[in-house]
Coordinates of C-alpha atoms in Angstrom, one line a residue:
M27 CA -14.3 -9.7 -16.2
P28 CA -14.0 -12.8 -14.2
L29 CA -10.5 -14.2 -13.8
A30 CA -10.0 -17.9 -13.3
E31 CA -6.7 -19.5 -12.2
P32 CA -4.9 -21.2 -15.2
T33 CA -5.2 -24.7 -14.2
Q34 CA -8.8 -24.5 -12.7
P35 CA -11.3 -24.3 -15.4
A36 CA -14.4 -22.4 -14.3
V37 CA -17.6 -24.6 -14.6
A38 CA -20.9 -25.0 -12.8
A39 CA -20.8 -27.7 -10.0
P40 CA -17.7 -29.5 -11.5
I41 CA -16.7 -32.8 -10.3
A42 CA -12.9 -33.7 -11.2
A43 CA -12.8 -36.4 -13.8
G44 CA -9.1 -36.4 -14.6
R45 CA -6.5 -33.9 -15.4
G46 CA -7.8 -31.1 -17.6
R47 CA -11.2 -32.8 -17.7
T48 CA -14.4 -31.9 -15.9
K49 CA -17.9 -33.6 -15.5
T50 CA -21.1 -32.3 -14.3
F51 CA -23.7 -34.6 -12.7
G52 CA -27.3 -33.8 -12.2
L53 CA -29.2 -33.9 -8.8
Q54 CA -30.0 -37.6 -9.2
A55 CA -26.3 -38.6 -9.6
T56 CA -25.7 -41.6 -7.3
R57 CA -22.7 -41.3 -5.1
A58 CA -21.1 -44.3 -6.7
A59 CA -20.9 -42.1 -10.1
I60 CA -18.6 -39.7 -8.5
P61 CA -14.8 -40.8 -9.0
A62 CA -12.5 -41.3 -6.1
V63 CA -10.1 -38.5 -5.2
S64 CA -6.5 -39.6 -5.3
G65 CA -3.1 -37.8 -5.2
S66 CA -1.9 -35.0 -3.1
L67 CA -3.6 -31.8 -2.4
Y68 CA -0.3 -29.9 -2.1
A69 CA 1.8 -29.3 -5.2
A70 CA 5.4 -28.4 -4.6
R71 CA 6.6 -25.2 -6.1
T72 CA 8.2 -25.3 -9.4
K73 CA 11.3 -23.1 -9.4
I74 CA 11.0 -20.5 -12.3
H75 CA 13.8 -19.0 -14.1
P76 CA 12.7 -16.0 -16.1
E77 CA 15.0 -15.0 -19.1
A78 CA 16.4 -11.5 -19.2
V79 CA 14.7 -9.4 -21.8
R80 CA 15.0 -5.9 -23.2
G81 CA 12.5 -3.4 -24.3
T82 CA 10.1 -0.7 -23.5
F83 CA 8.5 -2.4 -20.5
R84 CA 11.7 -3.7 -19.0
T85 CA 13.2 -0.1 -19.1
I86 CA 10.1 1.2 -17.5
K87 CA 10.5 -1.3 -14.8
W88 CA 14.3 -0.5 -14.2
V89 CA 13.6 3.4 -14.0
L90 CA 10.7 2.7 -11.6
L91 CA 12.8 0.2 -9.6
A92 CA 15.5 2.8 -9.2
V93 CA 13.1 5.7 -8.2
T94 CA 11.2 3.7 -5.7
L95 CA 14.3 2.0 -4.2
G96 CA 15.9 5.5 -4.0
I97 CA 13.0 6.9 -2.2
Y98 CA 12.7 4.1 0.4
Y99 CA 16.5 4.1 1.2
L100 CA 17.4 7.8 0.8
V101 CA 14.2 9.7 2.4
P102 CA 15.3 9.0 6.1
F103 CA 18.5 11.1 5.5
L104 CA 16.8 14.2 4.3
R105 CA 16.6 17.1 6.6
W106 CA 14.0 19.7 7.4
D107 CA 14.2 22.6 9.7
R108 CA 11.2 22.8 12.3
G109 CA 13.0 25.2 14.7
P110 CA 14.9 24.6 18.0
G111 CA 14.1 21.5 20.0
A112 CA 12.0 20.0 17.1
P113 CA 13.3 17.1 15.0
S114 CA 15.2 17.9 11.9
Q115 CA 14.2 14.6 9.9
A116 CA 12.3 15.3 7.1
V117 CA 10.0 12.0 7.4
L118 CA 9.8 10.7 10.9
L119 CA 7.3 8.7 12.8
D120 CA 8.3 9.8 16.4
L121 CA 6.6 7.2 18.6
D122 CA 8.0 8.6 21.8
R123 CA 6.5 11.9 21.2
G124 CA 3.4 10.5 19.4
R125 CA 4.1 12.6 16.2
F126 CA 4.3 11.9 12.5
Y127 CA 6.6 14.4 10.5
A128 CA 6.4 14.8 6.7
F129 CA 8.2 17.8 5.6
A130 CA 5.9 20.8 6.7
I131 CA 3.2 18.4 8.0
E132 CA 2.8 17.5 11.5
L133 CA 0.3 15.0 12.7
W134 CA -0.7 14.2 16.3
P135 CA -2.5 11.2 17.6
Q136 CA -5.6 13.1 17.3
D137 CA -5.2 13.4 13.6
V138 CA -5.6 9.9 12.8
T139 CA -8.4 10.7 10.7
Y140 CA -5.9 11.8 8.2
V141 CA -4.3 8.6 8.1
M142 CA -7.6 6.8 7.7
G143 CA -8.3 9.2 4.8
L144 CA -4.9 8.5 3.2
L145 CA -5.8 4.8 3.2
I146 CA -9.2 5.3 1.8
L147 CA -7.6 7.7 -0.9
A148 CA -5.0 4.9 -1.9
A149 CA -7.7 2.4 -2.2
F150 CA -9.7 4.5 -4.6
V151 CA -6.5 5.3 -6.5
L152 CA -5.8 1.5 -6.8
F153 CA -9.3 0.8 -8.0
L154 CA -9.0 3.6 -10.5
M155 CA -5.7 2.3 -11.7
N156 CA -7.1 -1.3 -12.0
A157 CA -10.1 0.0 -13.9
V158 CA -7.9 1.9 -16.4
A159 CA -4.9 -0.5 -16.9
G160 CA -5.5 -3.6 -14.8
R161 CA -2.6 -4.9 -12.3
V162 CA -0.3 -2.0 -13.3
W163 CA 0.5 -1.3 -9.7
C164 CA 1.4 -5.0 -9.2
G165 CA 3.6 -5.2 -12.3
Y166 CA 5.6 -2.0 -11.6
V167 CA 5.7 -0.5 -8.2
C168 CA 4.4 -3.2 -5.7
P169 CA 7.1 -3.7 -3.1
Q170 CA 6.9 -7.4 -3.7
T171 CA 7.7 -6.9 -7.5
V172 CA 10.5 -4.3 -6.9
W173 CA 12.6 -6.3 -4.5
T174 CA 11.9 -9.4 -6.5
D175 CA 13.3 -7.8 -9.7
L176 CA 16.2 -6.5 -7.6
F177 CA 17.0 -10.2 -6.3
M178 CA 16.7 -11.4 -9.8
A179 CA 19.1 -8.9 -11.0
V180 CA 21.5 -10.0 -8.6
E181 CA 20.9 -13.6 -9.4
R182 CA 21.6 -13.0 -13.0
L183 CA 24.7 -11.2 -12.4
I184 CA 26.2 -13.8 -10.3
E185 CA 24.7 -17.0 -11.7
G186 CA 24.1 -16.0 -15.3
D187 CA 20.7 -16.0 -17.5
R188 CA 18.2 -18.5 -17.6
R189 CA 20.0 -21.2 -19.4
A190 CA 23.1 -21.0 -17.3
R191 CA 21.1 -21.3 -14.1
L192 CA 19.1 -24.3 -15.5
K193 CA 22.3 -25.9 -16.3
R194 CA 23.9 -25.1 -13.0
D195 CA 20.9 -26.5 -11.1
A196 CA 21.0 -29.7 -12.9
A197 CA 24.8 -30.0 -12.5
P198 CA 26.4 -31.6 -9.4
W199 CA 27.6 -29.5 -6.5
T200 CA 31.4 -28.2 -7.4
A201 CA 33.3 -25.4 -5.7
E202 CA 32.3 -22.9 -8.4
K203 CA 28.6 -23.8 -7.9
L204 CA 29.1 -23.3 -4.2
A205 CA 30.7 -20.1 -4.6
R206 CA 28.2 -18.7 -6.9
R207 CA 25.3 -19.7 -4.7
G208 CA 27.1 -18.5 -1.6
A209 CA 27.8 -15.1 -3.1
K210 CA 24.2 -14.6 -4.3
H211 CA 22.7 -15.6 -1.1
A212 CA 25.2 -13.3 0.5
V213 CA 24.2 -10.3 -1.5
W214 CA 20.7 -11.1 -0.9
L215 CA 20.9 -11.0 2.8
V216 CA 22.9 -7.8 2.7
I217 CA 20.2 -6.3 0.7
A218 CA 17.4 -7.7 2.9
W219 CA 19.3 -6.4 6.0
W220 CA 19.9 -2.8 4.5
T221 CA 15.9 -2.9 3.7
G222 CA 15.1 -3.7 7.4
G223 CA 17.7 -1.3 8.5
A224 CA 16.2 1.5 6.3
W225 CA 12.7 0.9 7.6
V226 CA 13.8 1.4 11.4
L227 CA 15.4 4.7 10.2
Y228 CA 11.9 6.0 9.8
F229 CA 11.2 5.9 13.5
A230 CA 14.4 7.5 14.8
D231 CA 16.9 10.2 13.5
A232 CA 18.5 8.4 10.7
P233 CA 22.3 9.5 11.2
T234 CA 22.1 9.0 15.0
L235 CA 20.5 5.5 14.8
V236 CA 23.0 4.5 12.0
G237 CA 25.7 5.3 14.4
Q238 CA 24.2 3.5 17.4
L239 CA 23.6 0.3 15.0
A240 CA 27.0 0.5 13.9
T241 CA 28.5 0.6 17.5
F242 CA 25.9 -1.8 19.0
R243 CA 24.4 0.9 21.3
A244 CA 21.0 0.9 19.4
P245 CA 17.8 -0.1 21.3
P246 CA 17.2 -4.1 21.3
V247 CA 13.9 -3.4 19.5
A248 CA 15.8 -1.9 16.4
Y249 CA 18.0 -5.0 16.0
A250 CA 14.7 -7.2 16.6
A251 CA 12.8 -5.2 13.6
I252 CA 15.8 -5.3 11.5
L253 CA 16.1 -9.1 11.9
I254 CA 12.4 -9.7 11.2
L255 CA 12.4 -7.4 8.2
T256 CA 15.6 -8.9 6.8
A257 CA 14.2 -12.6 7.1
T258 CA 10.8 -11.7 5.5
T259 CA 12.5 -9.8 2.7
Y260 CA 15.1 -12.6 1.9
T261 CA 12.2 -15.2 2.0
L262 CA 9.5 -13.3 0.0
A263 CA 11.8 -11.7 -2.6
G264 CA 14.4 -14.6 -2.8
H265 CA 12.4 -17.6 -2.4
M266 CA 8.7 -17.2 -2.6
R267 CA 8.6 -14.5 -5.4
E268 CA 5.6 -15.3 -7.7
Q269 CA 3.7 -17.4 -4.8
V270 CA 3.4 -14.2 -2.8
C271 CA 1.5 -12.6 -5.7
T272 CA -0.7 -15.8 -6.6
Y273 CA -1.5 -17.2 -3.2
M274 CA -0.7 -14.6 -0.3
C275 CA -1.9 -11.4 -2.0
P276 CA -5.7 -11.0 -2.2
W277 CA -5.5 -8.4 -4.9
P278 CA -5.7 -11.1 -7.8
R279 CA -8.9 -12.2 -6.4
I280 CA -10.5 -8.7 -6.1
Q281 CA -9.4 -7.3 -9.4
G282 CA -12.0 -9.3 -11.4
S283 CA -14.9 -7.2 -9.9
L284 CA -13.0 -3.9 -11.0
T285 CA -12.1 -4.6 -14.5
D286 CA -14.3 -5.0 -17.4
A287 CA -13.9 -5.5 -21.2
H288 CA -12.4 -1.8 -21.6
S289 CA -9.7 -1.9 -19.2
L290 CA -6.2 -2.3 -20.6
N291 CA -4.3 -5.5 -19.9
I292 CA -1.4 -7.5 -21.4
L293 CA -3.2 -9.4 -24.0
Y294 CA -2.1 -11.9 -26.8
R295 CA -3.7 -10.7 -30.1
G296 CA -4.9 -14.2 -31.1
E297 CA -6.5 -13.0 -34.4
R298 CA -3.1 -12.1 -35.6
G299 CA -1.2 -14.8 -34.1
E300 CA -3.2 -17.8 -34.8
P301 CA -2.8 -20.4 -36.2
R302 CA 0.7 -20.6 -34.7
I303 CA 3.5 -22.1 -37.0
A304 CA 7.2 -21.9 -37.5
A305 CA 8.6 -19.2 -39.5
K306 CA 9.9 -21.3 -42.4
K307 CA 6.6 -23.1 -42.9
A308 CA 4.6 -19.7 -42.5
A309 CA 5.8 -18.3 -45.8
A310 CA 5.2 -21.5 -47.6
L311 CA 1.4 -21.7 -46.4
R312 CA 0.9 -18.1 -47.0
A313 CA 2.1 -18.5 -50.5
A314 CA -0.3 -21.4 -51.0
G315 CA -3.0 -19.2 -49.9
Q316 CA -3.5 -20.8 -46.5
P317 CA -3.7 -19.1 -43.2
A318 CA -0.5 -18.7 -41.0
G319 CA -0.4 -16.6 -37.9
D320 CA 2.7 -14.4 -36.8
C321 CA 3.1 -16.6 -33.6
V322 CA 6.0 -18.9 -34.2
D323 CA 5.4 -21.0 -31.1
C324 CA 9.0 -19.9 -29.7
F325 CA 7.7 -19.7 -26.1
A326 CA 9.9 -16.6 -25.5
C327 CA 7.0 -15.0 -23.8
V328 CA 6.7 -18.0 -21.3
T329 CA 10.3 -18.0 -20.6
A330 CA 10.4 -14.2 -20.0
C331 CA 7.4 -14.3 -17.5
P332 CA 8.2 -14.1 -13.8
A333 CA 5.1 -16.1 -13.1
G334 CA 5.8 -18.7 -15.6
I335 CA 2.5 -18.4 -17.3
D336 CA 1.5 -18.6 -21.0
I337 CA 0.1 -15.3 -21.8
R338 CA -1.6 -16.9 -25.0
D339 CA -4.0 -19.0 -23.0
G340 CA -5.8 -15.7 -22.0
L341 CA -5.8 -13.2 -19.0
Q342 CA -4.9 -15.3 -15.8
M343 CA -4.8 -14.6 -12.2
D344 CA -1.1 -15.2 -12.1
C345 CA -0.4 -12.4 -14.5
I346 CA 1.0 -9.2 -12.8
Q347 CA 0.7 -7.3 -16.1
C348 CA 4.5 -6.5 -16.2
G349 CA 4.8 -6.4 -19.8
L350 CA 8.0 -8.6 -20.1
C351 CA 6.3 -11.1 -22.4
A352 CA 5.6 -8.3 -24.8
D353 CA 9.1 -7.1 -24.7
A354 CA 10.3 -10.8 -25.5
C355 CA 7.7 -11.2 -28.1
D356 CA 8.5 -7.9 -29.8
A357 CA 12.3 -8.9 -29.8
V358 CA 11.4 -12.0 -31.8
M359 CA 9.1 -10.3 -34.3
T360 CA 11.7 -7.7 -34.9
R361 CA 14.3 -10.4 -35.8
L362 CA 11.8 -12.1 -38.0
G363 CA 11.0 -8.7 -39.7
R364 CA 7.2 -8.9 -38.6
P365 CA 5.2 -6.0 -37.0
T366 CA 5.7 -5.7 -33.2
G367 CA 2.8 -5.7 -30.9
L368 CA 1.6 -9.2 -31.1
I369 CA 1.4 -9.2 -27.3
G370 CA 0.8 -5.8 -25.5
Y371 CA -1.6 -3.6 -23.7
D372 CA -5.1 -3.9 -25.2
T373 CA -8.7 -4.5 -24.1
E374 CA -10.9 -7.3 -24.9
A375 CA -13.3 -5.0 -26.5
N376 CA -10.7 -4.1 -29.0
C377 CA -10.0 -7.8 -29.7
R378 CA -13.3 -8.6 -30.3
S379 CA -13.9 -5.6 -32.3
R380 CA -10.8 -6.5 -34.5
A381 CA -12.0 -10.2 -34.9
E382 CA -15.4 -9.0 -36.3
G383 CA -13.7 -6.7 -38.8
R384 CA -14.6 -3.3 -37.0
G385 CA -12.5 -0.6 -36.0
P386 CA -10.7 0.1 -32.5
V387 CA -12.9 0.7 -29.4
S388 CA -11.6 2.9 -26.8
R389 CA -13.6 3.8 -23.7
I390 CA -11.3 5.1 -21.0
L391 CA -14.2 7.5 -19.6
R392 CA -17.0 5.2 -18.6
P393 CA -19.2 4.9 -15.5
R394 CA -16.8 3.1 -13.2
T395 CA -13.7 5.0 -14.0
I396 CA -15.7 8.4 -13.8
L397 CA -17.0 7.2 -10.3
Y398 CA -13.4 6.2 -9.1
G399 CA -12.0 9.6 -10.4
L400 CA -14.6 11.3 -8.7
L401 CA -14.0 9.6 -5.4
V402 CA -10.3 10.2 -5.7
A403 CA -10.9 13.7 -6.3
G404 CA -13.4 14.2 -3.5
V405 CA -11.5 12.4 -1.0
G406 CA -8.3 14.1 -1.9
G407 CA -9.7 17.5 -2.1
F408 CA -11.5 17.2 1.3
M409 CA -8.3 15.9 3.0
L410 CA -6.2 18.8 1.4
T411 CA -8.8 21.4 2.6
S412 CA -9.0 19.9 5.9
L413 CA -5.2 19.8 6.3
V414 CA -4.7 23.4 5.0
T415 CA -7.6 24.8 7.3
R416 CA -6.9 22.7 10.5
S417 CA -6.4 24.6 13.7
L418 CA -3.1 24.2 15.6
T419 CA -5.3 24.3 18.9
S420 CA -7.9 22.1 20.1
L421 CA -10.0 21.9 23.3
S422 CA -11.9 19.0 24.7
V423 CA -13.8 18.8 28.2
L424 CA -14.9 16.0 30.3
H425 CA -17.7 16.5 32.9
D426 CA -17.3 15.1 36.4
R427 CA -19.1 11.8 36.6
N428 CA -19.5 11.2 40.3
P429 CA -20.9 13.5 41.6
Q430 CA -22.3 15.3 38.7
F431 CA -23.1 18.4 40.8
V432 CA -22.7 19.6 44.2
S433 CA -25.2 21.8 46.3
L434 CA -23.1 24.3 48.4
S435 CA -24.2 25.8 51.6
D436 CA -25.1 29.2 50.1
G437 CA -27.4 27.6 47.8
S438 CA -25.2 27.6 44.7
I439 CA -24.7 24.7 42.5
R440 CA -21.1 23.5 41.4
N441 CA -20.1 21.3 38.6
G442 CA -16.5 20.0 37.9
F443 CA -14.9 19.7 34.5
T444 CA -11.5 18.7 33.2
L445 CA -10.3 20.8 30.2
R446 CA -7.7 19.5 28.0
I447 CA -6.0 22.1 25.8
V448 CA -3.7 20.9 22.9
N449 CA -1.0 23.4 21.6
K450 CA 0.6 22.2 18.4
R451 CA 2.6 25.2 17.9
P452 CA 6.3 25.1 18.7
V453 CA 6.1 28.1 21.2
A454 CA 4.5 28.2 24.7
R455 CA 1.2 30.0 24.8
R456 CA -1.3 31.4 27.4
F457 CA -5.0 31.1 26.7
A458 CA -8.1 33.0 28.2
L459 CA -11.0 30.8 29.1
A460 CA -14.7 32.0 28.8
V461 CA -17.7 30.0 29.7
E462 CA -21.0 30.8 27.8
G463 CA -24.8 29.6 28.2
L464 CA -25.1 30.0 31.9
P465 CA -26.0 33.7 33.1
E466 CA -24.0 35.0 36.0
A467 CA -21.9 31.8 36.2
R468 CA -18.4 32.1 38.1
V469 CA -15.4 30.2 36.8
E470 CA -12.5 29.0 38.7
V471 CA -9.4 27.1 37.8
V472 CA -7.6 25.1 40.3
G473 CA -4.0 26.1 40.8
G474 CA -4.5 29.1 38.1
T475 CA -6.8 31.7 36.6
P476 CA -9.2 31.6 33.6
E477 CA -7.3 34.6 32.2
A478 CA -4.1 32.7 31.9
L479 CA -3.9 29.1 31.1
A480 CA -0.2 28.3 30.4
V481 CA 0.3 25.5 27.7
P482 CA 4.0 24.5 26.9
S483 CA 5.0 24.2 23.2
D484 CA 4.1 21.3 21.3
A485 CA 2.3 19.7 24.2
T486 CA -1.1 18.8 25.7
Q487 CA -2.3 20.3 29.5
E488 CA -5.2 19.5 31.4
F489 CA -6.8 21.9 33.7
R490 CA -9.4 21.4 36.6
V491 CA -12.2 23.9 36.1
L492 CA -15.1 24.6 38.5
V493 CA -18.2 26.3 37.3
F494 CA -20.7 27.9 40.0
A495 CA -24.2 28.7 39.4
P496 CA -25.7 31.2 42.0
R497 CA -28.5 30.5 44.1
A498 CA -30.9 33.0 42.3
A499 CA -30.5 31.3 39.0
R500 CA -33.3 29.3 37.7
L501 CA -31.6 26.1 36.4
A502 CA -33.0 23.1 34.5
P503 CA -31.8 19.9 35.2
T504 CA -29.4 19.9 32.1
T505 CA -28.3 23.4 30.8
P506 CA -26.0 23.7 27.4
L507 CA -22.8 25.1 28.2
S508 CA -20.0 26.3 25.7
F509 CA -16.2 26.5 26.6
R510 CA -14.0 28.6 24.5
I511 CA -10.3 29.5 24.8
T512 CA -8.7 32.4 23.1
D513 CA -4.9 33.2 22.4
P514 CA -4.6 36.8 22.9
A515 CA -1.4 36.9 21.0
S516 CA -2.7 35.4 17.8
G517 CA -6.2 35.7 18.2
E518 CA -6.7 32.0 17.6
T519 CA -9.7 30.4 19.3
A520 CA -11.0 26.9 20.0
G521 CA -14.2 25.8 21.5
T522 CA -16.4 22.8 22.8
R523 CA -19.8 22.2 24.3
D524 CA -20.9 20.3 27.4
H525 CA -23.9 20.5 29.9
F526 CA -24.3 22.0 33.4
K527 CA -26.1 19.7 35.9
A528 CA -28.5 20.9 38.5
P529 CA -31.1 19.0 40.9

């Protein structure tokens, strides 16, 4: 279902012929037939003042706003006992130690594949959501939407609803206008500042960092990050708003390839609403047997839209599917004593079916939703299984590059290796090293013994290992070699493979 910008009609090879009109020329058209381009290519933003509405979708948005903001602001203060010496913050990205903690989960830099898997899983979930219900993410839980809703709520609280704000915009500057505008921007800056402050709390112990910030003893990078995030939140949520969704976000341009005629979207049911006519005239026309739609052309849906579009013109790229136009229309229909639902979540297939006099069509399960669902289940199941069964011990080996082998005076051959053991447990451990694949090989550990390789708790330790092949051994130029470490206390093992080099 391709989506076109509301003011840019989609035609083949169009040449602009005036506002709202297009003209297509053949291959033999002369250059003189093409009208000259005049005017500016840049249009200044028209400030949008959405009107407050009440209804089902607005209530859902308030609930999700409270839940998402509560999670964002409060999670850094949750505690989680990981034992002595370990951080007690439930969710923490510890850059100094190179760890990410999420309750009982601890990820190391070597576990970056889990982060990649999480991003892939999030993408597939977003694809599935779009195929089922359009831009439901954008309309309800996208951070830009959530913070813009919060900023708009502050604006209404201080400056009033749509009409009051429009009137105040047109009025000259007075002490009251200056005070209200100043108070609004001050509250916006406080929200933006706390948003940036909450973000840095995910990178250090929250209570400690809050105390340092309050007493100006925090690291300079913390203040810089807060300043940057304060500026971006204030600008994007307070001033740019719908422009972020329309021009900066790539998702509106991607969604057209993910939806089809059976995807739920906020749609205007034209077969019921047309022809539009005032409420008083509609009764007279119906009494005379003439058609009259339920839409009274009150523009309540337009004034309630945070993007300032008219949903009656069809599905548009600017629409974030928030449902506020449906709430506004339902309120009007209720006052007029007419059925609600003139605007609401529906599918294009249903609209066509009703227009043709047939019953409703519902196909939530279809090839693309099944495919996205299987991908979500597959990636999620693989990540969960891998996370549950992952080892807390890992071993890697690096062969000496120069020289690759050394011929000793007694005729034996020596290869050097660097072993790196990762101990992800919160206790110090000792490992026993075994080398397999080379008969009668002798193993030495520089500064230690193969039977007791000590690794501190929650740390990585490197060991210099020398492997000797006796003179009598018949060696190929390259012989596969296996290294295996064992924790005698727990029985946990880890292994890796390399090669023994010989002349």
